[in-house]
C-alpha cells in the first residue's frame, strides 16, 4: 500500500501545527485516507529554537532543496510566507513534479496565475486552503460545494487582528490605540501591525478568493484599500446608536460582466449575520445564484485551525496519489466570467461621514450645499455638542451616492476654514441590511 510522503518548509507557527497534527492524528488520518501520511523532511532557517512538537532531528534540514528535490517526497508544503524564496521554492517543487500546498496569501495574491499554470503544466496539484480565512474551508466550498453556483458577491471578515480591535473598541468603548495595545498583549496583533490594520492582509486574501469566485485574475493593485486606523471610538458609538457595527470588510461583487473588489471599514446592520462575528473570528458571507446567502464562520488564524486546512489539502492530494480520485477540481478556473474590474470611483454606496467643524452658525449649511452640488443627499444628521469655538463633530448618513462625487465634495469641504481635520468616511453597503 502506498504511503503519502510530505516535506514541510517552514517550521514556525503553522508548520508546528501541521507537524503536531500529522503525528498526533496519524492513526485517525490513516483510517480516513486508507494510507499513512509520513513526514520525510522539515526545513527551516532556524533549527535551534525549541518547538512545541518534538521531532526526530534527522528529519530537520536548513536546505530546502532536500525537500523540493527529494525523489521520495510526494507533497511539498510551503509554510515560510513572503514572496521570495517562497516563489522559487514552489516553482522548483512543481517543476520536480511535486504536488504543492501553500498557506501563502501574500505570494498567491500576486503570482497565483503563473503558479497554477506551472502546476497544470507539470501535471500536479497546487492547493491553498489555508491561505484565506485560516481553518474555514472557504476555498473548498467554492471549489466543490458551490461548484454549480455563480457567485454574485463575497463579504469577508478575513483579518482577525482588525476584527478583534474593532470588537474591543465597541465592547469597552476604548480608542484604536488602546485596542491595538490590547491585541498585541493577547497575541492577536504583530509587533508591526501595518499589514493587518492598514487592510493589506485582507487585500491579499480577497485577491485569491475573488479570482476563484469570478474566474478572472484579480491582483492587489485592482483592490481599493483602506484600513481601520482612522476609526475612532466616537464613530463606533454613532454607528451603534444608528443600528450598525463597524467591520473591516473584504468585498467583491459582480454586476453583469463587471466585478468590483475593495477592502475598507464598513457599517454593517446589527441584524446582518456578519454583525455578530466578533473578536478574532473570521467569516465569509457569499451570495450565489443557486444557494442564495450562505455564511462560513470560524477561526481564521492560529497554528491548529490553520493546520486543519493544510491537512484537508493533504488528504485531497493524497486521494489523487492513491488513485481514488483522478484530479481535484482546480482552485482557479480562468473562464473570464467577467470582463473587467471596476474602478473605485464608480462605486455607489451610502456613506457615514464625520466632519470636525468649528461650532459656529452656518457650517452645516455650507457642508450640505457642497454635498448637494455633488448629487449627495443627506439621510440623517447629528450635531450634538454645542460649545462655542470648540471643534465639534457633525455626523451624517447619506443616501446612495457615487464614490467619485463624494471624493470631490470632501476635497471641497475639507478645505473650508471651519473644517479642522480630514473628514472620516465609513461606507454602508446597501446589501448589508
Ligand atoms: N499564523 C497563522 O495563523 C496563519 C494563518 C493562515 C496562513 N498563514 C500563512 O502561513 C505561512 C506561515 O505563517 P507562520 O505564521 O507559520 O509564520 P512563522 O511563524 O514566521 O513561520 C515561518 C517559518 O519559516 C522560516 N523561514 C523563513 N524563511 C525561510 C527559508 N528561506 N527557509 C527555511 N525556513 C524559512 C521562519 O524562520 P525565521 O523565524 O527564522 O525567519 C519561521 O520559522 C505564511 O504564508 C502565512 O501568511 C499563517
Tab-separated table of C-alpha atoms and ligand atoms in Angstrom:
chain	number	residue	atom	x	y	z
A	1	UNK	CA	0.000	0.000	0.000
A	2	UNK	CA	1.347	3.456	-0.954
A	3	UNK	CA	2.217	5.917	1.751
A	4	UNK	CA	1.940	9.649	1.227
A	5	UNK	CA	5.264	11.338	1.899
A	6	UNK	CA	5.333	15.016	2.690
A	7	UNK	CA	8.094	17.558	3.205
A	8	UNK	CA	7.471	20.764	5.114
A	9	UNK	CA	9.321	24.031	4.502
A	10	UNK	CA	8.797	26.488	7.366
A	11	UNK	CA	8.668	25.130	10.912
A	12	UNK	CA	7.082	28.204	12.503
A	13	UNK	CA	3.564	28.699	13.872
A	14	UNK	CA	1.670	26.865	11.139
A	15	UNK	CA	4.495	24.380	10.491
A	16	UNK	CA	4.365	23.349	14.151
A	17	UNK	CA	0.601	22.948	13.960
A	18	UNK	CA	0.817	20.778	10.851
A	19	UNK	CA	3.615	18.565	12.204
A	20	UNK	CA	1.813	18.151	15.519
A	21	UNK	CA	-1.469	17.203	13.846
A	22	UNK	CA	0.198	14.782	11.399
A	23	UNK	CA	1.882	12.995	14.313
A	24	UNK	CA	-0.979	13.065	16.831
A	25	UNK	CA	-3.671	12.167	14.277
A	26	UNK	CA	-1.636	9.667	12.300
A	27	UNK	CA	-3.888	6.690	13.053
A	28	UNK	CA	-7.064	8.729	12.535
A	29	UNK	CA	-5.850	10.043	9.169
A	30	UNK	CA	-4.800	6.550	8.089
A	31	UNK	CA	-8.347	5.357	8.783
A	32	UNK	CA	-9.868	8.195	6.767
A	33	UNK	CA	-7.450	8.034	3.833
A	34	UNK	CA	-6.535	4.368	3.915
A	35	UNK	CA	-2.793	5.138	3.810
A	36	UNK	CA	-0.231	6.704	6.148
A	37	UNK	CA	0.967	10.261	5.827
A	38	UNK	CA	4.702	10.367	6.616
A	39	UNK	CA	6.820	13.441	7.249
A	40	UNK	CA	10.103	12.853	5.399
A	41	UNK	CA	11.791	16.241	5.876
A	42	UNK	CA	11.243	19.514	7.687
A	43	UNK	CA	13.180	22.574	6.553
A	44	UNK	CA	13.650	25.798	8.487
A	45	UNK	CA	16.298	28.514	8.713
A	46	UNK	CA	16.333	28.100	12.449
A	47	UNK	CA	16.859	24.589	13.771
A	48	UNK	CA	17.842	25.622	17.288
A	49	UNK	CA	14.685	27.165	18.769
A	50	UNK	CA	12.540	24.857	20.830
A	51	UNK	CA	9.299	23.812	19.181
A	52	UNK	CA	6.120	22.718	20.924
A	53	UNK	CA	6.324	19.464	18.969
A	54	UNK	CA	9.264	17.073	19.239
A	55	UNK	CA	10.607	15.535	16.032
A	56	UNK	CA	13.494	13.271	15.134
A	57	UNK	CA	16.412	15.652	14.460
A	58	UNK	CA	17.329	13.617	11.376
A	59	UNK	CA	14.198	14.988	9.709
A	60	UNK	CA	15.454	18.564	10.020
A	61	UNK	CA	17.362	20.483	7.379
A	62	UNK	CA	18.219	24.077	6.536
A	63	UNK	CA	18.387	23.326	2.825
A	64	UNK	CA	15.003	23.478	1.098
A	65	UNK	CA	16.356	21.521	-1.872
A	66	UNK	CA	16.385	18.461	0.366
A	67	UNK	CA	12.608	18.806	0.256
A	68	UNK	CA	11.897	20.105	-3.255
A	69	UNK	CA	14.377	17.715	-4.901
A	70	UNK	CA	13.758	14.675	-2.725
A	71	UNK	CA	12.629	11.820	-5.004
A	72	UNK	CA	10.639	10.206	-2.187
A	73	UNK	CA	8.547	13.266	-1.335
A	74	UNK	CA	5.106	13.480	-2.972
A	75	UNK	CA	3.852	16.751	-1.475
A	76	UNK	CA	5.858	19.882	-0.636
A	77	UNK	CA	4.178	22.097	1.972
A	78	UNK	CA	5.402	25.699	1.842
A	79	UNK	CA	4.871	27.490	5.164
A	80	UNK	CA	7.577	30.172	5.239
A	81	UNK	CA	5.459	33.054	3.915
A	82	UNK	CA	6.604	36.103	1.919
A	83	UNK	CA	7.420	36.333	-1.779
A	84	UNK	CA	10.997	35.106	-2.036
A	85	UNK	CA	12.325	32.494	-1.718
A	86	UNK	CA	8.787	31.046	-1.371
A	87	UNK	CA	8.063	31.598	-5.077
A	88	UNK	CA	11.283	29.901	-6.208
A	89	UNK	CA	10.697	27.039	-3.787
A	90	UNK	CA	7.175	26.386	-5.084
A	91	UNK	CA	8.226	26.676	-8.746
A	92	UNK	CA	11.120	24.291	-8.152
A	93	UNK	CA	8.865	21.777	-6.419
A	94	UNK	CA	6.298	21.979	-9.236
A	95	UNK	CA	8.983	21.531	-11.894
A	96	UNK	CA	10.122	18.455	-9.973
A	97	UNK	CA	6.530	17.144	-10.308
A	98	UNK	CA	5.760	17.532	-6.615
A	99	UNK	CA	2.271	18.461	-5.515
A	100	UNK	CA	2.382	21.672	-3.504
A	101	UNK	CA	0.347	23.031	-0.613
A	102	UNK	CA	0.804	26.617	0.497
A	103	UNK	CA	-0.769	28.975	3.035
A	104	UNK	CA	0.959	31.962	1.466
A	105	UNK	CA	-1.675	34.561	0.549
A	106	UNK	CA	0.892	37.333	0.009
A	107	UNK	CA	2.558	35.268	-2.716
A	108	UNK	CA	-0.649	33.935	-4.269
A	109	UNK	CA	-2.278	37.357	-4.411
A	110	UNK	CA	0.327	38.446	-6.978
A	111	UNK	CA	1.718	35.271	-8.575
A	112	UNK	CA	-1.159	32.782	-8.477
A	113	UNK	CA	-1.739	32.740	-12.241
A	114	UNK	CA	1.833	31.664	-13.022
A	115	UNK	CA	1.944	29.218	-10.135
A	116	UNK	CA	-1.345	27.493	-11.026
A	117	UNK	CA	-0.252	27.368	-14.687
A	118	UNK	CA	3.050	25.741	-13.657
A	119	UNK	CA	1.153	23.143	-11.594
A	120	UNK	CA	-1.038	22.345	-14.592
A	121	UNK	CA	1.943	22.138	-16.961
A	122	UNK	CA	3.642	19.677	-14.653
A	123	UNK	CA	0.515	17.593	-14.057
A	124	UNK	CA	0.475	18.183	-10.312
A	125	UNK	CA	-1.828	19.879	-7.787
A	126	UNK	CA	-1.373	23.238	-6.094
A	127	UNK	CA	-3.764	23.673	-3.167
A	128	UNK	CA	-4.026	26.638	-0.797
A	129	UNK	CA	-6.986	26.239	1.570
A	130	UNK	CA	-5.093	27.822	4.496
A	131	UNK	CA	-4.292	30.990	2.550
A	132	UNK	CA	-7.758	32.504	3.085
A	133	UNK	CA	-9.606	32.594	6.419
A	134	UNK	CA	-7.291	30.059	8.111
A	135	UNK	CA	-9.221	26.984	9.136
A	136	UNK	CA	-12.526	27.873	7.464
A	137	UNK	CA	-12.933	25.695	4.360
A	138	UNK	CA	-13.994	28.552	2.132
A	139	UNK	CA	-11.850	27.632	-0.879
A	140	UNK	CA	-13.128	24.077	-0.710
A	141	UNK	CA	-16.668	25.451	-0.559
A	142	UNK	CA	-16.037	27.476	-3.727
A	143	UNK	CA	-14.192	24.631	-5.484
A	144	UNK	CA	-16.598	21.838	-4.600
A	145	UNK	CA	-19.756	22.530	-2.606
A	146	UNK	CA	-20.684	25.574	-4.678
A	147	UNK	CA	-19.236	24.368	-7.976
A	148	UNK	CA	-22.601	24.687	-9.762
A	149	UNK	CA	-23.153	28.208	-8.491
A	150	UNK	CA	-22.319	31.574	-9.957
A	151	UNK	CA	-21.068	33.786	-7.176
A	152	UNK	CA	-22.746	37.182	-7.004
A	153	UNK	CA	-20.968	38.660	-4.018
A	154	UNK	CA	-18.429	37.998	-1.285
A	155	UNK	CA	-18.360	39.865	2.017
A	156	UNK	CA	-15.483	38.682	4.183
A	157	UNK	CA	-14.222	39.429	7.664
A	158	UNK	CA	-10.863	37.866	6.932
A	159	UNK	CA	-8.467	39.591	9.300
A	160	UNK	CA	-8.769	38.514	12.933
A	161	UNK	CA	-6.495	41.312	14.178
A	162	UNK	CA	-8.754	44.049	12.798
A	163	UNK	CA	-11.908	42.304	13.901
A	164	UNK	CA	-10.533	41.874	17.416
A	165	UNK	CA	-9.533	45.561	17.594
A	166	UNK	CA	-12.918	46.806	16.329
A	167	UNK	CA	-14.773	44.445	18.695
A	168	UNK	CA	-12.717	45.686	21.663
A	169	UNK	CA	-13.330	49.328	20.700
A	170	UNK	CA	-17.041	48.617	20.624
A	171	UNK	CA	-17.292	46.454	23.766
A	172	UNK	CA	-15.032	48.540	26.011
A	173	UNK	CA	-15.519	51.997	24.490
A	174	UNK	CA	-11.772	52.394	24.000
A	175	UNK	CA	-9.908	54.081	21.159
A	176	UNK	CA	-7.931	52.424	18.372
A	177	UNK	CA	-4.526	52.787	20.071
A	178	UNK	CA	-5.639	51.121	23.306
A	179	UNK	CA	-7.414	48.330	21.448
A	180	UNK	CA	-4.275	47.730	19.350
A	181	UNK	CA	-2.155	47.561	22.519
A	182	UNK	CA	-4.521	45.006	23.970
A	183	UNK	CA	-4.464	42.979	20.731
A	184	UNK	CA	-0.644	42.929	20.894
A	185	UNK	CA	-0.708	41.793	24.529
A	186	UNK	CA	-3.113	38.959	23.707
A	187	UNK	CA	-1.026	37.856	20.717
A	188	UNK	CA	-3.687	38.886	18.164
A	189	UNK	CA	-1.503	41.605	16.607
A	190	UNK	CA	2.081	41.578	15.375
A	191	UNK	CA	4.686	43.997	16.751
A	192	UNK	CA	4.496	45.770	13.393
A	193	UNK	CA	0.780	45.534	12.657
A	194	UNK	CA	0.565	47.688	9.499
A	195	UNK	CA	-0.042	44.752	7.132
A	196	UNK	CA	-3.145	43.872	9.131
A	197	UNK	CA	-4.546	47.216	10.322
A	198	UNK	CA	-3.998	49.020	7.020
A	199	UNK	CA	-6.021	46.314	5.260
A	200	UNK	CA	-3.286	44.772	3.075
A	201	UNK	CA	-3.579	41.263	4.509
A	202	UNK	CA	-7.309	41.349	3.710
A	203	UNK	CA	-6.458	42.547	0.192
A	204	UNK	CA	-4.163	39.523	-0.311
A	205	UNK	CA	-6.925	37.157	0.772
A	206	UNK	CA	-9.581	38.897	-1.327
A	207	UNK	CA	-7.318	38.760	-4.396
A	208	UNK	CA	-7.214	34.968	-4.020
A	209	UNK	CA	-10.877	34.483	-3.151
A	210	UNK	CA	-12.335	36.856	-5.753
A	211	UNK	CA	-10.164	35.390	-8.530
A	212	UNK	CA	-11.521	31.952	-7.645
A	213	UNK	CA	-15.096	33.148	-7.370
A	214	UNK	CA	-15.189	35.158	-10.593
A	215	UNK	CA	-12.698	33.325	-12.825
A	216	UNK	CA	-10.667	36.429	-13.544
A	217	UNK	CA	-7.177	37.398	-12.391
A	218	UNK	CA	-7.546	39.962	-9.602
A	219	UNK	CA	-4.350	41.396	-8.122
A	220	UNK	CA	-3.856	43.569	-5.036
A	221	UNK	CA	-3.499	46.658	-7.244
A	222	UNK	CA	-7.065	46.079	-8.520
A	223	UNK	CA	-8.473	46.291	-5.000
A	224	UNK	CA	-9.244	49.587	-3.290
A	225	UNK	CA	-7.932	49.515	0.280
A	226	UNK	CA	-8.468	51.498	3.455
A	227	UNK	CA	-7.541	50.278	6.935
A	228	UNK	CA	-9.067	50.799	10.358
A	229	UNK	CA	-6.520	53.124	11.998
A	230	UNK	CA	-8.596	56.285	11.462
A	231	UNK	CA	-11.756	54.797	13.016
A	232	UNK	CA	-12.479	56.373	16.389
A	233	UNK	CA	-14.424	55.282	19.416
A	234	UNK	CA	-16.915	58.067	18.534
A	235	UNK	CA	-17.578	56.559	15.077
A	236	UNK	CA	-18.310	53.213	16.662
A	237	UNK	CA	-20.650	54.855	19.197
A	238	UNK	CA	-22.574	56.770	16.479
A	239	UNK	CA	-22.817	53.625	14.374
A	240	UNK	CA	-24.164	51.749	17.400
A	241	UNK	CA	-26.797	54.426	18.028
A	242	UNK	CA	-27.939	54.155	14.408
A	243	UNK	CA	-28.148	50.345	14.486
A	244	UNK	CA	-24.794	49.400	12.945
A	245	UNK	CA	-21.465	47.841	13.889
A	246	UNK	CA	-18.179	48.727	12.178
A	247	UNK	CA	-16.273	45.876	10.490
A	248	UNK	CA	-13.297	45.757	8.162
A	249	UNK	CA	-14.811	44.055	5.132
A	250	UNK	CA	-13.252	42.470	2.072
A	251	UNK	CA	-15.931	42.900	-0.588
A	252	UNK	CA	-16.119	41.613	-4.133
A	253	UNK	CA	-19.271	41.903	-6.200
A	254	UNK	CA	-20.248	41.044	-9.699
A	255	UNK	CA	-22.608	43.278	-11.657
A	256	UNK	CA	-23.191	41.884	-15.116
A	257	UNK	CA	-19.748	41.300	-16.620
A	258	UNK	CA	-18.011	43.639	-14.205
A	259	UNK	CA	-16.554	42.955	-10.799
A	260	UNK	CA	-15.632	45.407	-8.052
A	261	UNK	CA	-13.269	44.489	-5.226
A	262	UNK	CA	-12.418	46.567	-2.168
A	263	UNK	CA	-11.323	46.412	1.444
A	264	UNK	CA	-12.420	49.103	3.880
A	265	UNK	CA	-14.215	49.648	7.172
A	266	UNK	CA	-17.956	49.319	6.656
A	267	UNK	CA	-21.161	49.802	8.602
A	268	UNK	CA	-22.987	46.503	8.964
A	269	UNK	CA	-26.573	46.483	10.184
A	270	UNK	CA	-26.864	44.750	13.582
A	271	UNK	CA	-29.416	42.388	12.097
A	272	UNK	CA	-26.981	41.059	9.459
A	273	UNK	CA	-25.201	37.751	10.308
A	274	UNK	CA	-21.762	39.382	9.831
A	275	UNK	CA	-22.505	41.833	12.658
A	276	UNK	CA	-22.223	39.093	15.258
A	277	UNK	CA	-18.785	37.915	14.075
A	278	UNK	CA	-16.746	39.218	16.992
A	279	UNK	CA	-13.242	39.047	18.380
A	280	UNK	CA	-10.586	37.305	16.326
A	281	UNK	CA	-13.127	35.217	14.393
A	282	UNK	CA	-13.407	35.308	10.602
A	283	UNK	CA	-16.430	34.827	8.375
A	284	UNK	CA	-17.202	34.830	4.691
A	285	UNK	CA	-20.723	35.647	3.547
A	286	UNK	CA	-21.469	34.605	-0.013
A	287	UNK	CA	-24.444	35.218	-2.247
A	288	UNK	CA	-24.785	32.778	-5.113
A	289	UNK	CA	-27.360	32.153	-7.847
A	290	UNK	CA	-28.462	28.702	-6.606
A	291	UNK	CA	-27.903	28.648	-2.847
A	292	UNK	CA	-28.646	32.310	-2.168
A	293	UNK	CA	-26.982	33.544	1.021
A	294	UNK	CA	-24.539	31.401	2.968
A	295	UNK	CA	-22.167	32.166	5.847
A	296	UNK	CA	-18.927	30.356	6.651
A	297	UNK	CA	-17.616	31.181	10.117
A	298	UNK	CA	-14.689	30.130	12.290
A	299	UNK	CA	-11.095	30.665	13.312
A	300	UNK	CA	-9.139	32.460	10.641
A	301	UNK	CA	-5.679	32.021	12.140
A	302	UNK	CA	-3.619	30.124	14.677
A	303	UNK	CA	-1.475	27.014	14.446
A	304	UNK	CA	-4.210	24.435	14.973
A	305	UNK	CA	-7.075	25.872	12.850
A	306	UNK	CA	-4.666	26.635	10.004
A	307	UNK	CA	-3.187	23.130	10.212
A	308	UNK	CA	-6.732	21.787	9.829
A	309	UNK	CA	-6.896	23.472	6.400
A	310	UNK	CA	-3.421	22.267	5.350
A	311	UNK	CA	-4.298	18.699	6.269
A	312	UNK	CA	-7.522	18.874	4.312
A	313	UNK	CA	-5.363	19.707	1.270
A	314	UNK	CA	-3.017	16.792	2.063
A	315	UNK	CA	-5.977	14.419	2.107
A	316	UNK	CA	-7.331	15.812	-1.185
A	317	UNK	CA	-3.976	15.367	-2.896
A	318	UNK	CA	-3.500	12.016	-1.153
A	319	UNK	CA	-6.669	10.729	-2.823
A	320	UNK	CA	-5.240	11.667	-6.221
A	321	UNK	CA	-1.929	9.962	-5.407
A	322	UNK	CA	-3.572	6.721	-4.330
A	323	UNK	CA	-5.845	6.843	-7.343
A	324	UNK	CA	-9.150	7.303	-5.527
A	325	UNK	CA	-9.714	10.496	-7.444
A	326	UNK	CA	-8.320	11.378	-10.864
A	327	UNK	CA	-7.847	15.061	-10.028
A	328	UNK	CA	-9.163	17.734	-7.715
A	329	UNK	CA	-11.406	20.450	-9.062
A	330	UNK	CA	-8.923	23.273	-9.651
A	331	UNK	CA	-8.970	26.250	-7.296
A	332	UNK	CA	-8.957	28.788	-10.087
A	333	UNK	CA	-10.510	28.331	-13.489
A	334	UNK	CA	-9.826	31.432	-15.555
A	335	UNK	CA	-13.056	31.292	-17.514
A	336	UNK	CA	-13.497	35.076	-17.664
A	337	UNK	CA	-16.981	35.168	-16.220
A	338	UNK	CA	-16.422	38.900	-16.013
A	339	UNK	CA	-14.610	41.207	-18.449
A	340	UNK	CA	-13.396	43.983	-16.264
A	341	UNK	CA	-12.611	45.142	-12.784
A	342	UNK	CA	-14.499	48.236	-11.755
A	343	UNK	CA	-12.596	51.282	-10.595
A	344	UNK	CA	-13.113	52.632	-7.105
A	345	UNK	CA	-14.622	55.877	-8.379
A	346	UNK	CA	-17.562	54.026	-9.939
A	347	UNK	CA	-18.894	52.573	-6.675
A	348	UNK	CA	-22.328	53.559	-5.453
A	349	UNK	CA	-22.969	53.207	-1.733
A	350	UNK	CA	-24.244	55.044	1.340
A	351	UNK	CA	-21.751	56.929	3.465
A	352	UNK	CA	-21.343	57.712	7.133
A	353	UNK	CA	-19.308	60.939	7.336
A	354	UNK	CA	-17.835	62.635	10.405
A	355	UNK	CA	-16.738	66.236	9.903
A	356	UNK	CA	-14.665	68.003	12.550
A	357	UNK	CA	-16.097	71.504	12.438
A	358	UNK	CA	-15.824	74.715	14.413
A	359	UNK	CA	-19.078	75.198	16.275
A	360	UNK	CA	-20.489	78.314	14.648
A	361	UNK	CA	-23.695	79.013	12.747
A	362	UNK	CA	-23.812	78.214	9.041
A	363	UNK	CA	-21.204	75.438	8.873
A	364	UNK	CA	-23.731	72.653	8.453
A	365	UNK	CA	-25.495	74.688	5.759
A	366	UNK	CA	-22.208	75.111	3.828
A	367	UNK	CA	-21.412	71.399	4.101
A	368	UNK	CA	-24.926	70.426	2.969
A	369	UNK	CA	-24.734	72.797	-0.013
A	370	UNK	CA	-21.453	71.294	-1.257
A	371	UNK	CA	-22.836	67.776	-0.853
A	372	UNK	CA	-25.970	68.662	-2.755
A	373	UNK	CA	-23.917	70.279	-5.564
A	374	UNK	CA	-22.265	66.868	-5.930
A	375	UNK	CA	-25.592	64.966	-6.037
A	376	UNK	CA	-25.230	63.648	-2.495
A	377	UNK	CA	-28.336	63.825	-0.335
A	378	UNK	CA	-28.317	63.503	3.433
A	379	UNK	CA	-30.456	60.803	5.049
A	380	UNK	CA	-29.910	61.996	8.620
A	381	UNK	CA	-27.517	64.156	10.574
A	382	UNK	CA	-26.419	64.593	14.175
A	383	UNK	CA	-24.565	67.511	15.749
A	384	UNK	CA	-24.535	67.126	19.493
A	385	UNK	CA	-22.036	69.215	21.429
A	386	UNK	CA	-22.555	72.970	21.283
A	387	UNK	CA	-19.535	74.610	22.869
A	388	UNK	CA	-18.544	77.968	21.399
A	389	UNK	CA	-15.272	77.995	19.388
A	390	UNK	CA	-14.683	74.322	20.086
A	391	UNK	CA	-14.372	71.673	17.393
A	392	UNK	CA	-17.474	69.531	17.296
A	393	UNK	CA	-18.338	66.512	15.212
A	394	UNK	CA	-21.033	66.808	12.565
A	395	UNK	CA	-22.018	63.250	11.795
A	396	UNK	CA	-24.286	62.250	8.945
A	397	UNK	CA	-25.509	59.381	6.852
A	398	UNK	CA	-26.048	59.962	3.146
A	399	UNK	CA	-28.316	58.226	0.678
A	400	UNK	CA	-26.653	56.167	-2.035
A	401	UNK	CA	-24.134	58.266	-3.960
A	402	UNK	CA	-21.279	57.838	-6.399
A	403	UNK	CA	-17.826	57.491	-4.844
A	404	UNK	CA	-16.172	59.932	-7.262
A	405	UNK	CA	-18.798	62.579	-6.359
A	406	UNK	CA	-18.158	62.025	-2.665
A	407	UNK	CA	-14.379	62.368	-3.106
A	408	UNK	CA	-14.812	65.679	-4.948
A	409	UNK	CA	-17.255	67.007	-2.361
A	410	UNK	CA	-14.989	66.031	0.536
A	411	UNK	CA	-11.992	67.759	-1.033
A	412	UNK	CA	-14.044	70.977	-1.118
A	413	UNK	CA	-15.495	70.538	2.356
A	414	UNK	CA	-12.150	69.701	3.966
A	415	UNK	CA	-10.672	72.903	2.545
A	416	UNK	CA	-13.298	75.088	4.310
A	417	UNK	CA	-11.765	77.172	7.112
A	418	UNK	CA	-14.427	75.885	9.520
A	419	UNK	CA	-13.379	72.240	8.984
A	420	UNK	CA	-10.402	71.420	11.160
A	421	UNK	CA	-9.497	67.812	10.353
A	422	UNK	CA	-9.737	65.419	7.416
A	423	UNK	CA	-13.279	64.072	7.368
A	424	UNK	CA	-13.825	60.418	8.214
A	425	UNK	CA	-15.879	58.253	5.854
A	426	UNK	CA	-17.273	54.789	6.506
A	427	UNK	CA	-19.170	53.111	3.717
A	428	UNK	CA	-22.536	51.496	4.396
A	429	UNK	CA	-23.231	48.834	1.813
A	430	UNK	CA	-26.890	48.657	0.843
A	431	UNK	CA	-26.799	44.850	0.842
A	432	UNK	CA	-25.685	44.518	4.467
A	433	UNK	CA	-29.094	45.151	5.942
B	1	LIG	N1	-0.038	32.095	11.551
B	1	LIG	C1	-1.264	31.934	11.093
B	1	LIG	O1	-2.221	31.873	11.859
B	1	LIG	C2	-1.504	31.796	9.617
B	1	LIG	C3	-2.827	31.593	9.156
B	1	LIG	C4	-3.057	31.422	7.795
B	1	LIG	C5	-1.994	31.469	6.921
B	1	LIG	N2	-0.725	31.702	7.401
B	1	LIG	C6	0.368	31.739	6.420
B	1	LIG	O2	1.220	30.615	6.690
B	1	LIG	C7	2.557	30.950	6.357
B	1	LIG	C8	3.441	30.715	7.581
B	1	LIG	O3	2.998	31.553	8.626
B	1	LIG	P1	3.525	31.367	10.127
B	1	LIG	O4	2.621	32.200	10.969
B	1	LIG	O5	3.675	29.936	10.433
B	1	LIG	O6	4.953	32.090	10.022
B	1	LIG	P2	6.179	31.923	11.019
B	1	LIG	O7	5.705	31.557	12.366
B	1	LIG	O8	7.024	33.136	10.843
B	1	LIG	O9	6.949	30.656	10.414
B	1	LIG	C9	7.709	30.707	9.235
B	1	LIG	C10	8.948	29.863	9.481
B	1	LIG	O10	9.650	29.729	8.261
B	1	LIG	C11	11.022	30.019	8.499
B	1	LIG	N3	11.636	30.507	7.286
B	1	LIG	C12	11.562	31.740	6.746
B	1	LIG	N4	12.264	31.802	5.598
B	1	LIG	C13	12.798	30.566	5.407
B	1	LIG	C14	13.627	29.986	4.413
B	1	LIG	N5	14.055	30.703	3.397
B	1	LIG	N6	13.981	28.689	4.535
B	1	LIG	C15	13.578	27.965	5.600
B	1	LIG	N7	12.781	28.459	6.579
B	1	LIG	C16	12.400	29.733	6.487
B	1	LIG	C17	10.997	31.054	9.590
B	1	LIG	O11	12.236	31.141	10.237
B	1	LIG	P3	12.628	32.559	10.947
B	1	LIG	O12	11.622	32.777	12.007
B	1	LIG	O13	14.000	32.287	11.459
B	1	LIG	O14	12.566	33.583	9.871
B	1	LIG	C18	9.896	30.502	10.503
B	1	LIG	O15	10.373	29.534	11.387
B	1	LIG	C19	2.525	32.391	5.870
B	1	LIG	O16	2.405	32.409	4.473
B	1	LIG	C20	1.264	32.939	6.500
B	1	LIG	O17	0.716	34.021	5.783
B	1	LIG	C21	-0.465	31.866	8.718
